[in-house]
mmCIF file of C-alpha atoms and ligand atoms in Angstrom:
data_model
loop_
_atom_site.group_PDB
_atom_site.id
_atom_site.type_symbol
_atom_site.label_atom_id
_atom_site.label_comp_id
_atom_site.label_asym_id
_atom_site.label_seq_id
_atom_site.Cartn_x
_atom_site.Cartn_y
_atom_site.Cartn_z
ATOM 1 C CA MET F 1 -74.958 135.409 22.680
ATOM 2 C CA PRO F 2 -72.735 138.227 21.406
ATOM 3 C CA LEU F 3 -69.315 137.287 20.119
ATOM 4 C CA ASN F 4 -67.426 139.076 22.811
ATOM 5 C CA GLU F 5 -64.692 136.590 23.524
ATOM 6 C CA ARG F 6 -61.619 138.191 24.998
ATOM 7 C CA THR F 7 -58.012 137.207 25.339
ATOM 8 C CA LEU F 8 -57.314 138.405 28.860
ATOM 9 C CA LEU F 9 -53.662 139.394 28.968
ATOM 10 C CA GLY F 10 -53.875 141.965 31.755
ATOM 11 C CA PRO F 11 -52.959 141.601 35.434
ATOM 12 C CA GLY F 12 -55.989 139.339 35.993
ATOM 13 C CA PRO F 13 -58.498 137.942 35.499
ATOM 14 C CA SER F 14 -56.896 135.616 32.974
ATOM 15 C CA ASN F 15 -58.832 133.216 30.752
ATOM 16 C CA PRO F 16 -59.662 130.176 32.880
ATOM 17 C CA TYR F 17 -58.454 126.687 32.089
ATOM 18 C CA PRO F 18 -61.184 124.849 30.101
ATOM 19 C CA GLU F 19 -61.360 122.344 32.953
ATOM 20 C CA ALA F 20 -62.157 125.186 35.379
ATOM 21 C CA THR F 21 -64.955 126.482 33.145
ATOM 22 C CA ALA F 22 -66.415 122.974 32.886
ATOM 23 C CA GLY F 23 -66.173 122.633 36.678
ATOM 24 C CA LEU F 24 -68.208 125.806 37.089
ATOM 25 C CA ALA F 25 -71.030 124.320 35.020
ATOM 26 C CA ALA F 26 -71.260 120.987 36.885
ATOM 27 C CA PRO F 27 -74.596 120.261 38.645
ATOM 28 C CA LEU F 28 -74.673 122.181 41.893
ATOM 29 C CA LEU F 29 -74.147 120.287 45.146
ATOM 30 C CA GLY F 30 -75.193 121.298 48.627
ATOM 31 C CA HIS F 31 -72.376 122.651 50.761
ATOM 32 C CA LEU F 32 -72.769 119.824 53.292
ATOM 33 C CA ASP F 33 -73.328 117.067 50.691
ATOM 34 C CA PRO F 34 -70.755 114.312 51.326
ATOM 35 C CA GLU F 35 -69.848 114.460 47.652
ATOM 36 C CA PHE F 36 -69.090 118.161 47.905
ATOM 37 C CA ILE F 37 -67.066 117.592 51.079
ATOM 38 C CA GLY F 38 -64.934 115.241 48.971
ATOM 39 C CA VAL F 39 -64.449 118.010 46.394
ATOM 40 C CA LEU F 40 -63.513 120.466 49.140
ATOM 41 C CA GLU F 41 -61.008 118.074 50.716
ATOM 42 C CA ARG F 42 -59.408 117.368 47.358
ATOM 43 C CA THR F 43 -59.218 121.133 46.719
ATOM 44 C CA CYS F 44 -57.454 121.717 50.044
ATOM 45 C CA ASP F 45 -55.041 118.852 49.252
ATOM 46 C CA GLY F 46 -54.373 120.331 45.814
ATOM 47 C CA LEU F 47 -53.648 123.704 47.378
ATOM 48 C CA ARG F 48 -51.173 122.064 49.782
ATOM 49 C CA SER F 49 -49.405 120.543 46.776
ATOM 50 C CA VAL F 50 -49.068 123.769 44.784
ATOM 51 C CA TRP F 51 -48.031 125.672 47.886
ATOM 52 C CA GLY F 52 -45.555 123.098 49.095
ATOM 53 C CA THR F 53 -47.058 122.903 52.567
ATOM 54 C CA ALA F 54 -48.404 120.317 54.985
ATOM 55 C CA ASN F 55 -50.415 122.928 56.920
ATOM 56 C CA PRO F 56 -53.742 121.360 57.982
ATOM 57 C CA LEU F 57 -55.311 124.824 57.840
ATOM 58 C CA THR F 58 -55.144 125.303 54.062
ATOM 59 C CA LEU F 59 -58.427 126.282 52.453
ATOM 60 C CA PRO F 60 -60.116 128.507 49.878
ATOM 61 C CA LEU F 61 -61.629 131.597 51.523
ATOM 62 C CA SER F 62 -64.809 133.082 50.046
ATOM 63 C CA GLY F 63 -63.772 136.281 48.311
ATOM 64 C CA THR F 64 -61.056 137.565 45.992
ATOM 65 C CA GLY F 65 -57.342 137.757 46.806
ATOM 66 C CA SER F 66 -57.797 140.767 49.056
ATOM 67 C CA ILE F 67 -59.979 138.756 51.446
ATOM 68 C CA GLY F 68 -56.910 136.577 51.992
ATOM 69 C CA MET F 69 -54.956 139.677 52.941
ATOM 70 C CA GLU F 70 -57.732 140.727 55.304
ATOM 71 C CA ALA F 71 -57.923 137.263 56.922
ATOM 72 C CA ALA F 72 -54.146 137.136 57.317
ATOM 73 C CA PHE F 73 -53.971 140.335 59.343
ATOM 74 C CA ALA F 74 -57.352 139.974 61.099
ATOM 75 C CA ASN F 75 -56.316 136.660 62.632
ATOM 76 C CA THR F 76 -52.798 137.618 63.698
ATOM 77 C CA VAL F 77 -52.560 141.320 64.586
ATOM 78 C CA ARG F 78 -53.115 142.576 68.111
ATOM 79 C CA PRO F 79 -53.299 146.330 68.640
ATOM 80 C CA GLY F 80 -49.789 147.716 69.056
ATOM 81 C CA ASP F 81 -48.031 144.773 67.356
ATOM 82 C CA ALA F 82 -45.033 145.768 65.274
ATOM 83 C CA VAL F 83 -45.659 144.665 61.686
ATOM 84 C CA VAL F 84 -42.862 145.214 59.189
ATOM 85 C CA VAL F 85 -44.167 145.522 55.631
ATOM 86 C CA ALA F 86 -41.840 145.488 52.641
ATOM 87 C CA VAL F 87 -43.375 147.867 50.114
ATOM 88 C CA ASN F 88 -42.226 147.667 46.493
ATOM 89 C CA GLY F 89 -45.536 148.293 44.795
ATOM 90 C CA LEU F 90 -49.263 148.761 45.185
ATOM 91 C CA PHE F 91 -50.001 145.552 47.074
ATOM 92 C CA GLY F 92 -47.388 146.281 49.723
ATOM 93 C CA VAL F 93 -49.104 149.637 50.231
ATOM 94 C CA ARG F 94 -52.439 147.822 50.613
ATOM 95 C CA MET F 95 -50.950 145.500 53.255
ATOM 96 C CA CYS F 96 -49.895 148.537 55.305
ATOM 97 C CA ASP F 97 -53.426 149.897 55.154
ATOM 98 C CA VAL F 98 -55.060 146.591 56.149
ATOM 99 C CA ALA F 99 -52.585 145.892 58.984
ATOM 100 C CA ALA F 100 -53.086 149.414 60.381
ATOM 101 C CA ARG F 101 -56.851 148.931 60.491
ATOM 102 C CA TYR F 102 -56.337 146.014 62.902
ATOM 103 C CA GLY F 103 -54.222 148.243 65.107
ATOM 104 C CA ALA F 104 -50.753 147.242 63.943
ATOM 105 C CA ASP F 105 -47.854 149.549 64.528
ATOM 106 C CA VAL F 106 -46.822 149.386 60.873
ATOM 107 C CA VAL F 107 -43.129 149.733 60.059
ATOM 108 C CA ARG F 108 -43.127 150.434 56.343
ATOM 109 C CA VAL F 109 -39.952 149.703 54.374
ATOM 110 C CA ASP F 110 -40.278 151.477 51.046
ATOM 111 C CA HIS F 111 -38.407 150.370 47.965
ATOM 112 C CA GLU F 112 -38.183 151.912 44.556
ATOM 113 C CA TRP F 113 -41.024 150.456 42.427
ATOM 114 C CA GLY F 114 -39.630 147.948 39.950
ATOM 115 C CA ARG F 115 -37.019 146.635 42.424
ATOM 116 C CA PRO F 116 -37.244 143.464 44.554
ATOM 117 C CA VAL F 117 -37.452 143.452 48.351
ATOM 118 C CA ASP F 118 -34.109 144.167 50.055
ATOM 119 C CA ILE F 119 -33.897 141.596 52.861
ATOM 120 C CA ASP F 120 -31.226 143.424 54.878
ATOM 121 C CA ARG F 121 -33.305 146.596 54.971
ATOM 122 C CA VAL F 122 -36.415 144.678 56.000
ATOM 123 C CA LEU F 123 -34.555 142.959 58.843
ATOM 124 C CA ALA F 124 -32.955 146.212 59.977
ATOM 125 C CA ALA F 125 -36.337 147.920 60.261
ATOM 126 C CA HIS F 126 -37.266 146.357 63.617
ATOM 127 C CA PRO F 127 -35.456 143.967 66.023
ATOM 128 C CA SER F 128 -38.397 141.700 66.900
ATOM 129 C CA PRO F 129 -41.601 142.368 64.959
ATOM 130 C CA ALA F 130 -44.684 140.193 65.394
ATOM 131 C CA ILE F 131 -44.994 139.868 61.617
ATOM 132 C CA VAL F 132 -42.831 140.471 58.559
ATOM 133 C CA ALA F 133 -44.921 140.798 55.391
ATOM 134 C CA ALA F 134 -43.902 140.894 51.741
ATOM 135 C CA VAL F 135 -45.364 140.339 48.286
ATOM 136 C CA HIS F 136 -43.872 137.399 46.387
ATOM 137 C CA ALA F 137 -44.946 138.532 42.915
ATOM 138 C CA GLU F 138 -45.708 142.284 42.785
ATOM 139 C CA THR F 139 -48.336 142.471 40.073
ATOM 140 C CA SER F 140 -48.205 146.257 40.059
ATOM 141 C CA THR F 141 -44.605 146.275 38.796
ATOM 142 C CA GLY F 142 -43.856 142.760 37.503
ATOM 143 C CA VAL F 143 -41.195 142.054 40.121
ATOM 144 C CA ARG F 144 -40.443 138.849 41.976
ATOM 145 C CA SER F 145 -38.913 138.899 45.457
ATOM 146 C CA ASP F 146 -37.022 136.038 47.069
ATOM 147 C CA ILE F 147 -39.407 134.816 49.772
ATOM 148 C CA GLY F 148 -37.214 131.773 50.505
ATOM 149 C CA ALA F 149 -34.249 133.980 51.383
ATOM 150 C CA LEU F 150 -36.465 136.326 53.403
ATOM 151 C CA GLY F 151 -37.888 133.347 55.301
ATOM 152 C CA ALA F 152 -34.438 131.965 56.076
ATOM 153 C CA ALA F 153 -33.330 135.375 57.359
ATOM 154 C CA VAL F 154 -36.409 135.869 59.533
ATOM 155 C CA ARG F 155 -36.224 132.319 60.927
ATOM 156 C CA SER F 156 -32.533 132.524 61.730
ATOM 157 C CA ARG F 157 -33.227 135.528 63.928
ATOM 158 C CA SER F 158 -36.381 134.607 65.793
ATOM 159 C CA ASP F 159 -38.857 131.831 66.240
ATOM 160 C CA ARG F 160 -41.595 134.237 67.199
ATOM 161 C CA THR F 161 -41.842 136.460 64.141
ATOM 162 C CA LEU F 162 -44.436 135.263 61.647
ATOM 163 C CA LEU F 163 -43.658 135.518 57.934
ATOM 164 C CA LEU F 164 -46.613 136.561 55.793
ATOM 165 C CA ALA F 165 -46.407 136.271 52.006
ATOM 166 C CA ASP F 166 -48.817 137.617 49.398
ATOM 167 C CA CYS F 167 -48.837 134.906 46.719
ATOM 168 C CA VAL F 168 -51.806 136.158 44.717
ATOM 169 C CA THR F 169 -49.938 136.266 41.414
ATOM 170 C CA SER F 170 -47.364 133.556 42.128
ATOM 171 C CA LEU F 171 -49.464 130.538 43.169
ATOM 172 C CA GLY F 172 -50.001 128.280 40.176
ATOM 173 C CA GLY F 173 -47.422 130.081 38.050
ATOM 174 C CA MET F 174 -44.187 129.558 39.944
ATOM 175 C CA GLU F 175 -42.853 126.770 42.097
ATOM 176 C CA MET F 176 -43.476 127.434 45.761
ATOM 177 C CA HIS F 177 -42.129 125.733 48.857
ATOM 178 C CA ALA F 178 -43.976 127.514 51.644
ATOM 179 C CA ASP F 179 -42.881 125.112 54.405
ATOM 180 C CA SER F 180 -39.186 124.947 53.572
ATOM 181 C CA TRP F 181 -39.153 128.702 52.917
ATOM 182 C CA GLY F 182 -40.495 129.319 56.440
ATOM 183 C CA VAL F 183 -43.739 131.002 55.337
ATOM 184 C CA ASP F 184 -46.350 131.035 58.128
ATOM 185 C CA ILE F 185 -49.263 132.782 56.456
ATOM 186 C CA ALA F 186 -49.951 133.041 52.750
ATOM 187 C CA TYR F 187 -52.869 133.827 50.517
ATOM 188 C CA ALA F 188 -53.549 133.798 46.800
ATOM 189 C CA GLY F 189 -56.331 134.501 44.308
ATOM 190 C CA THR F 190 -57.945 132.240 41.744
ATOM 191 C CA GLN F 191 -58.085 134.566 38.721
ATOM 192 C CA LYS F 192 -54.369 134.914 38.094
ATOM 193 C CA CYS F 193 -52.086 131.898 37.534
ATOM 194 C CA LEU F 194 -54.502 129.323 38.969
ATOM 195 C CA GLY F 195 -56.692 129.857 35.906
ATOM 196 C CA VAL F 196 -60.110 130.113 37.581
ATOM 197 C CA ALA F 197 -62.670 132.954 37.632
ATOM 198 C CA PRO F 198 -62.220 135.495 40.454
ATOM 199 C CA GLY F 199 -63.962 134.777 43.747
ATOM 200 C CA LEU F 200 -61.796 132.592 45.975
ATOM 201 C CA ALA F 201 -58.700 133.283 48.027
ATOM 202 C CA PRO F 202 -56.625 130.161 48.706
ATOM 203 C CA PHE F 203 -55.153 130.542 52.186
ATOM 204 C CA THR F 204 -52.652 128.666 54.331
ATOM 205 C CA PHE F 205 -51.746 129.093 57.993
ATOM 206 C CA SER F 206 -48.908 127.282 59.805
ATOM 207 C CA GLU F 207 -49.015 125.658 63.239
ATOM 208 C CA ARG F 208 -46.836 128.489 64.536
ATOM 209 C CA ALA F 209 -49.334 131.041 63.213
ATOM 210 C CA TRP F 210 -52.142 129.032 64.803
ATOM 211 C CA GLU F 211 -50.466 129.259 68.210
ATOM 212 C CA HIS F 212 -50.185 133.027 67.818
ATOM 213 C CA ARG F 213 -53.646 133.580 66.391
ATOM 214 C CA VAL F 214 -56.049 136.182 67.750
ATOM 215 C CA ALA F 215 -59.039 134.602 69.491
ATOM 216 C CA ALA F 216 -62.378 135.951 68.206
ATOM 217 C CA PRO F 217 -60.955 138.450 65.686
ATOM 218 C CA PRO F 218 -63.064 141.536 64.935
ATOM 219 C CA VAL F 219 -64.184 140.103 61.561
ATOM 220 C CA TRP F 220 -66.602 137.246 62.278
ATOM 221 C CA TYR F 221 -66.696 136.081 58.650
ATOM 222 C CA LEU F 222 -62.944 135.464 58.610
ATOM 223 C CA ASP F 223 -62.516 133.881 62.053
ATOM 224 C CA LEU F 224 -60.235 130.929 61.320
ATOM 225 C CA ASP F 225 -61.510 129.015 64.351
ATOM 226 C CA LEU F 226 -65.023 129.069 62.922
ATOM 227 C CA LEU F 227 -63.908 128.455 59.336
ATOM 228 C CA GLY F 228 -61.730 125.569 60.454
ATOM 229 C CA ALA F 229 -64.721 123.923 62.127
ATOM 230 C CA TYR F 230 -66.429 123.711 58.741
ATOM 231 C CA VAL F 231 -63.454 122.930 56.534
ATOM 232 C CA ARG F 232 -61.709 120.425 58.789
ATOM 233 C CA GLY F 233 -64.654 119.098 60.729
ATOM 234 C CA GLY F 234 -64.120 118.049 64.326
ATOM 235 C CA THR F 235 -65.531 115.911 67.051
ATOM 236 C CA GLY F 236 -68.944 117.500 66.532
ATOM 237 C CA GLY F 237 -68.769 117.063 62.747
ATOM 238 C CA ARG F 238 -68.777 119.928 60.261
ATOM 239 C CA ALA F 239 -70.429 123.050 61.549
ATOM 240 C CA TYR F 240 -72.222 125.457 59.223
ATOM 241 C CA HIS F 241 -70.500 128.827 59.202
ATOM 242 C CA HIS F 242 -71.394 130.376 55.857
ATOM 243 C CA THR F 243 -72.569 128.763 52.631
ATOM 244 C CA ALA F 244 -69.458 127.721 50.758
ATOM 245 C CA PRO F 245 -69.339 128.989 47.150
ATOM 246 C CA VAL F 246 -69.678 125.426 45.891
ATOM 247 C CA ALA F 247 -69.533 126.141 42.135
ATOM 248 C CA LEU F 248 -66.323 128.143 42.398
ATOM 249 C CA ILE F 249 -64.737 125.526 44.629
ATOM 250 C CA ALA F 250 -65.637 122.817 42.089
ATOM 251 C CA SER F 251 -64.005 124.994 39.436
ATOM 252 C CA LEU F 252 -60.854 125.465 41.521
ATOM 253 C CA ASP F 253 -60.751 121.719 42.168
ATOM 254 C CA ALA F 254 -60.838 121.071 38.405
ATOM 255 C CA ALA F 255 -58.093 123.633 37.730
ATOM 256 C CA LEU F 256 -55.872 122.189 40.463
ATOM 257 C CA ARG F 257 -56.259 118.693 39.065
ATOM 258 C CA ARG F 258 -55.323 120.021 35.641
ATOM 259 C CA ILE F 259 -52.221 121.725 37.092
ATOM 260 C CA LEU F 260 -51.183 118.647 39.067
ATOM 261 C CA ASP F 261 -51.759 116.373 36.047
ATOM 262 C CA GLU F 262 -49.550 118.599 33.900
ATOM 263 C CA GLY F 263 -47.048 118.759 36.761
ATOM 264 C CA ILE F 264 -46.138 121.757 38.928
ATOM 265 C CA GLU F 265 -42.661 122.012 37.398
ATOM 266 C CA ALA F 266 -44.006 121.752 33.856
ATOM 267 C CA VAL F 267 -46.565 124.474 34.553
ATOM 268 C CA ALA F 268 -43.864 126.749 35.974
ATOM 269 C CA GLU F 269 -41.698 126.033 32.931
ATOM 270 C CA ARG F 270 -44.595 126.892 30.611
ATOM 271 C CA HIS F 271 -44.937 130.265 32.375
ATOM 272 C CA ARG F 272 -41.172 130.820 32.161
ATOM 273 C CA ALA F 273 -40.987 130.050 28.443
ATOM 274 C CA ALA F 274 -43.980 132.213 27.506
ATOM 275 C CA GLY F 275 -42.795 135.133 29.640
ATOM 276 C CA ALA F 276 -39.256 134.933 28.263
ATOM 277 C CA ARG F 277 -40.523 135.021 24.663
ATOM 278 C CA LEU F 278 -42.811 137.969 25.422
ATOM 279 C CA GLN F 279 -40.038 139.953 27.091
ATOM 280 C CA GLU F 280 -37.638 139.224 24.250
ATOM 281 C CA GLY F 281 -40.262 140.160 21.640
ATOM 282 C CA LEU F 282 -41.172 143.432 23.369
ATOM 283 C CA GLN F 283 -37.510 144.452 23.304
ATOM 284 C CA GLU F 284 -37.341 143.496 19.609
ATOM 285 C CA LEU F 285 -40.201 145.962 19.102
ATOM 286 C CA GLY F 286 -37.925 148.605 20.619
ATOM 287 C CA LEU F 287 -39.752 148.767 23.947
ATOM 288 C CA GLU F 288 -38.126 149.055 27.367
ATOM 289 C CA LEU F 289 -39.031 146.671 30.186
ATOM 290 C CA PHE F 290 -39.847 148.319 33.512
ATOM 291 C CA ALA F 291 -38.881 145.747 36.162
ATOM 292 C CA ALA F 292 -35.244 145.290 37.182
ATOM 293 C CA GLU F 293 -33.423 142.680 35.121
ATOM 294 C CA GLY F 294 -32.943 139.385 36.954
ATOM 295 C CA HIS F 295 -36.080 139.965 39.037
ATOM 296 C CA ARG F 296 -38.745 139.928 36.334
ATOM 297 C CA LEU F 297 -41.837 137.796 36.684
ATOM 298 C CA PRO F 298 -42.524 135.572 33.693
ATOM 299 C CA GLN F 299 -46.287 135.724 34.263
ATOM 300 C CA LEU F 300 -46.604 139.527 34.441
ATOM 301 C CA THR F 301 -44.484 141.817 32.307
ATOM 302 C CA SER F 302 -44.361 145.564 32.821
ATOM 303 C CA VAL F 303 -43.190 147.612 29.867
ATOM 304 C CA ARG F 304 -42.744 151.355 29.411
ATOM 305 C CA VAL F 305 -45.097 153.177 27.046
ATOM 306 C CA PRO F 306 -42.909 154.767 24.348
ATOM 307 C CA GLU F 307 -42.592 158.541 24.195
ATOM 308 C CA GLY F 308 -45.452 160.187 22.298
ATOM 309 C CA VAL F 309 -47.713 157.118 22.374
ATOM 310 C CA ASP F 310 -51.140 157.408 24.014
ATOM 311 C CA SER F 311 -51.220 154.514 26.469
ATOM 312 C CA ALA F 312 -55.020 154.332 26.806
ATOM 313 C CA LYS F 313 -55.633 154.524 23.039
ATOM 314 C CA VAL F 314 -53.321 151.597 22.390
ATOM 315 C CA ARG F 315 -55.106 149.481 24.987
ATOM 316 C CA GLU F 316 -58.445 150.482 23.517
ATOM 317 C CA GLN F 317 -57.359 149.492 19.988
ATOM 318 C CA LEU F 318 -56.061 146.147 21.199
ATOM 319 C CA LEU F 319 -59.421 145.489 22.801
ATOM 320 C CA THR F 320 -61.672 146.664 19.977
ATOM 321 C CA ASP F 321 -59.643 145.375 17.006
ATOM 322 C CA TYR F 322 -58.219 142.172 18.464
ATOM 323 C CA GLY F 323 -60.269 141.396 21.581
ATOM 324 C CA ILE F 324 -57.065 141.506 23.641
ATOM 325 C CA GLU F 325 -57.058 143.071 27.083
ATOM 326 C CA ILE F 326 -53.819 144.311 28.623
ATOM 327 C CA GLY F 327 -53.473 146.379 31.781
ATOM 328 C CA ALA F 328 -52.547 149.979 32.429
ATOM 329 C CA GLY F 329 -49.733 150.678 34.851
ATOM 330 C CA ALA F 330 -50.474 150.856 38.570
ATOM 331 C CA GLY F 331 -50.469 153.910 40.830
ATOM 332 C CA PRO F 332 -48.016 156.570 39.652
ATOM 333 C CA TYR F 333 -47.268 154.569 36.468
ATOM 334 C CA ALA F 334 -50.904 154.448 35.294
ATOM 335 C CA SER F 335 -50.198 156.053 31.912
ATOM 336 C CA SER F 336 -46.481 155.372 31.487
ATOM 337 C CA VAL F 337 -46.432 151.577 31.825
ATOM 338 C CA TRP F 338 -48.463 148.681 30.387
ATOM 339 C CA ARG F 339 -48.845 145.399 32.222
ATOM 340 C CA ILE F 340 -49.132 142.204 30.215
ATOM 341 C CA GLY F 341 -50.056 138.930 31.874
ATOM 342 C CA LEU F 342 -49.424 135.439 30.526
ATOM 343 C CA MET F 343 -51.035 133.590 33.376
ATOM 344 C CA GLY F 344 -52.476 130.122 33.814
ATOM 345 C CA ALA F 345 -54.119 128.956 30.586
ATOM 346 C CA ASN F 346 -52.593 131.956 28.756
ATOM 347 C CA ALA F 347 -49.003 131.043 29.650
ATOM 348 C CA ARG F 348 -48.369 129.846 26.103
ATOM 349 C CA LEU F 349 -45.995 130.830 23.327
ATOM 350 C CA ASP F 350 -48.855 131.398 20.883
ATOM 351 C CA ARG F 351 -50.415 133.951 23.242
ATOM 352 C CA ALA F 352 -47.070 135.763 23.460
ATOM 353 C CA GLU F 353 -46.783 135.846 19.649
ATOM 354 C CA LEU F 354 -50.395 136.977 19.256
ATOM 355 C CA LEU F 355 -49.870 139.910 21.603
ATOM 356 C CA LEU F 356 -46.552 140.876 19.985
ATOM 357 C CA ALA F 357 -48.067 140.887 16.496
ATOM 358 C CA ALA F 358 -51.148 142.862 17.540
ATOM 359 C CA LEU F 359 -49.194 145.363 19.634
ATOM 360 C CA GLY F 360 -46.671 145.847 16.810
ATOM 361 C CA ARG F 361 -49.452 146.781 14.377
ATOM 362 C CA VAL F 362 -51.207 149.096 16.821
ATOM 363 C CA LEU F 363 -47.924 150.847 17.653
ATOM 364 C CA ASP F 364 -47.221 151.355 13.931
ATOM 365 C CA ARG F 365 -50.606 152.999 13.529
ATOM 366 C CA SER F 366 -50.058 155.099 16.622
ATOM 367 C CA ARG F 367 -46.695 156.315 15.346
ATOM 368 C CA GLY F 368 -48.226 156.952 11.919
ATOM 369 C CA GLY F 369 -50.704 159.264 13.615
ATOM 370 C CA SER F 370 -53.798 157.259 12.668
ATOM 371 C CA ILE F 371 -54.926 156.590 16.246
HETATM 372 C C1 PLP G 406 -54.557 140.906 42.428
HETATM 373 C C2 PLP G 406 -53.705 141.018 43.645
HETATM 374 C C3 PLP G 406 -54.238 141.224 44.931
HETATM 375 C C4 PLP G 406 -55.685 141.484 45.169
HETATM 376 O O1 PLP G 406 -56.489 140.491 44.719
HETATM 377 P P1 PLP G 406 -58.021 140.770 44.341
HETATM 378 O O2 PLP G 406 -58.422 139.451 43.769
HETATM 379 O O3 PLP G 406 -58.031 141.870 43.339
HETATM 380 O O4 PLP G 406 -58.744 141.101 45.574
HETATM 381 C C5 PLP G 406 -53.365 141.226 45.996
HETATM 382 N N1 PLP G 406 -52.044 141.056 45.839
HETATM 383 C C6 PLP G 406 -51.501 140.869 44.620
HETATM 384 C C7 PLP G 406 -50.023 140.682 44.500
HETATM 385 C C8 PLP G 406 -52.313 140.846 43.492
HETATM 386 O O5 PLP G 406 -51.778 140.665 42.281
#
């Protein structure tokens, strides 16, 4: 095998936890094998723990984070529903697109990229929307928004509005309290802070969301009624819907056990410490952070490319000389921002120092005109 090991410090995928890689290689089980059902149930329980929810309908969907977004809107939007979407980066834009495809009357509340969601503006956008949607950790800009405060505001106004949160980059990297925050629908992805290969979208759906769900949504594959019959079982037992991606679920199970053994708070603290060191070190290198101070994610740091430096060449040198991947900026910031992730297994001080040392050398060469 070629020696092509990479240190994945971009916006995902991140290097998996060793336990997750071992889980992927375990002997394959059938998707209705009682032993696998045990693995699946433990996975759903683990997801409830990291999410801070008691929702019975908490499960890994087959597909990457975006399939969670699709399932969220497919199962809740009826044509003509008012859906308020807080947009402060690329993934808010994507939510608008997905919601509109299911017929939502999308009320888009745009924010400057790099700023957190402004709760007053979101509430003012519509008096009684069916759904309010926001991204907890905007991976495109490195900004965290206060979903707990948004949930409290939405709940204090109406019992009927559902709160939908994109937690793709937050789950497994930050403490979450979905139930006490008033989150009704949330989804995540495995390849960011959960430290598993891409391919699953953890998903959770509250009782309130269940009461408001769309019967027989237009996407058969993501019909929560049908999925629930397999994941939760029922009077008729577990019904086949589609073949569960058993190897990936075993891998997620192993990663969740690793996270719960370390402790959710300890894992969040590890992300905080690594991110803080990286952000401090980048500023010591003379670089300017992109996201608004006080709202920066520890697990994903956005930093401005210095004047006169070729953004793509620096990333290429990091990859070829040091085997380190970092991300370009998103959307309009593609060549003016870099995005550096310290997620899951990479949320470590030594990874922060490694990146700082390598980036410092590459920047010196860039400024010296040799790349
Ligand atoms: C990565 C990401 C997504 C999309 O997930 P995929 O796994 O790429 O489908 C959605 N929202 C946020 C905030 C993300 O970071």
